[in-house]
Amino acid sequence: MTIAMAGGVSLATQGTAQASPGAVTARAAADTCSYPYVCLFKNGVKIGQFKDVTSTWQNLPSRPSGPNLVVQNTRNDDVAYIRWSGGSTTCIPPKRSFTVSTGTLTGIRISSAATC
């Protein structure tokens, strides 16, 4: 598994991993989202995570789309906004997940606001 970091964004790319018996594999470790991240999952596999509160949008170069896309906000008191390809936005409250059944995402922004 390859992890690339750029401005608080880490994107995972699927690869092959070998582990010794009893070790947690790279894929199993990547399929969770812990505080204080906002993570994107496609078909149950984490494809991105964001941590930084920003005043501007963080672009999603992969432009993930539904179905089977979930955005999980693990933050305790910060909301997360997702931006759709048409320009509209959706707010995800703290400690909540949002399932994208159709549509394409182009950006994400974590705000220090506690409510949407």
PDB file of N, CA and C in Angstrom, residues 2-3 11 30 35 37 40 60 79 87 109:
ATOM      1  N   THR A   2       0.566   2.225  -0.787  1.00  0.00           N
ATOM      2  CA  THR A   2       1.331   3.447  -0.868  1.00  0.00           C
ATOM      3  C   THR A   2       0.519   4.581  -0.273  1.00  0.00           C
ATOM      4  N   ILE A   3       1.119   5.381   0.576  1.00  0.00           N
ATOM      5  CA  ILE A   3       0.449   6.530   1.167  1.00  0.00           C
ATOM      6  C   ILE A   3       1.197   7.771   0.711  1.00  0.00           C
ATOM      7  N   LEU A  11      -3.755   9.858   0.564  1.00  0.00           N
ATOM      8  CA  LEU A  11      -4.522   9.004  -0.323  1.00  0.00           C
ATOM      9  C   LEU A  11      -3.859   7.647  -0.375  1.00  0.00           C
ATOM     10  N   ALA A  30      -5.800   0.148   7.068  1.00  0.00           N
ATOM     11  CA  ALA A  30      -6.255   1.301   6.303  1.00  0.00           C
ATOM     12  C   ALA A  30      -7.773   1.402   6.253  1.00  0.00           C
ATOM     13  N   TYR A  35     -10.171   9.161  15.096  1.00  0.00           N
ATOM     14  CA  TYR A  35     -10.151  10.581  15.426  1.00  0.00           C
ATOM     15  C   TYR A  35      -8.739  11.110  15.201  1.00  0.00           C
ATOM     16  N   TYR A  37      -9.833  12.336  12.076  1.00  0.00           N
ATOM     17  CA  TYR A  37      -9.893  12.354  10.619  1.00  0.00           C
ATOM     18  C   TYR A  37     -11.320  12.385  10.058  1.00  0.00           C
ATOM     19  N   LEU A  40     -12.739   8.953   3.520  1.00  0.00           N
ATOM     20  CA  LEU A  40     -13.570   8.524   2.405  1.00  0.00           C
ATOM     21  C   LEU A  40     -13.325   7.041   2.191  1.00  0.00           C
ATOM     22  N   LEU A  60     -10.281  17.136  -4.414  1.00  0.00           N
ATOM     23  CA  LEU A  60     -10.169  15.679  -4.471  1.00  0.00           C
ATOM     24  C   LEU A  60      -9.757  15.301  -5.890  1.00  0.00           C
ATOM     25  N   VAL A  79     -17.449  20.238  11.917  1.00  0.00           N
ATOM     26  CA  VAL A  79     -18.228  19.708  10.795  1.00  0.00           C
ATOM     27  C   VAL A  79     -17.323  19.544   9.576  1.00  0.00           C
ATOM     28  N   GLY A  87     -21.223  21.846  -7.852  1.00  0.00           N
ATOM     29  CA  GLY A  87     -20.967  23.030  -7.046  1.00  0.00           C
ATOM     30  C   GLY A  87     -21.726  23.091  -5.733  1.00  0.00           C
ATOM     31  N   ARG A 109     -13.899  20.203   2.967  1.00  0.00           N
ATOM     32  CA  ARG A 109     -13.425  21.267   3.851  1.00  0.00           C
ATOM     33  C   ARG A 109     -13.871  20.941   5.260  1.00  0.00           C
TER      34      ARG A 109
END
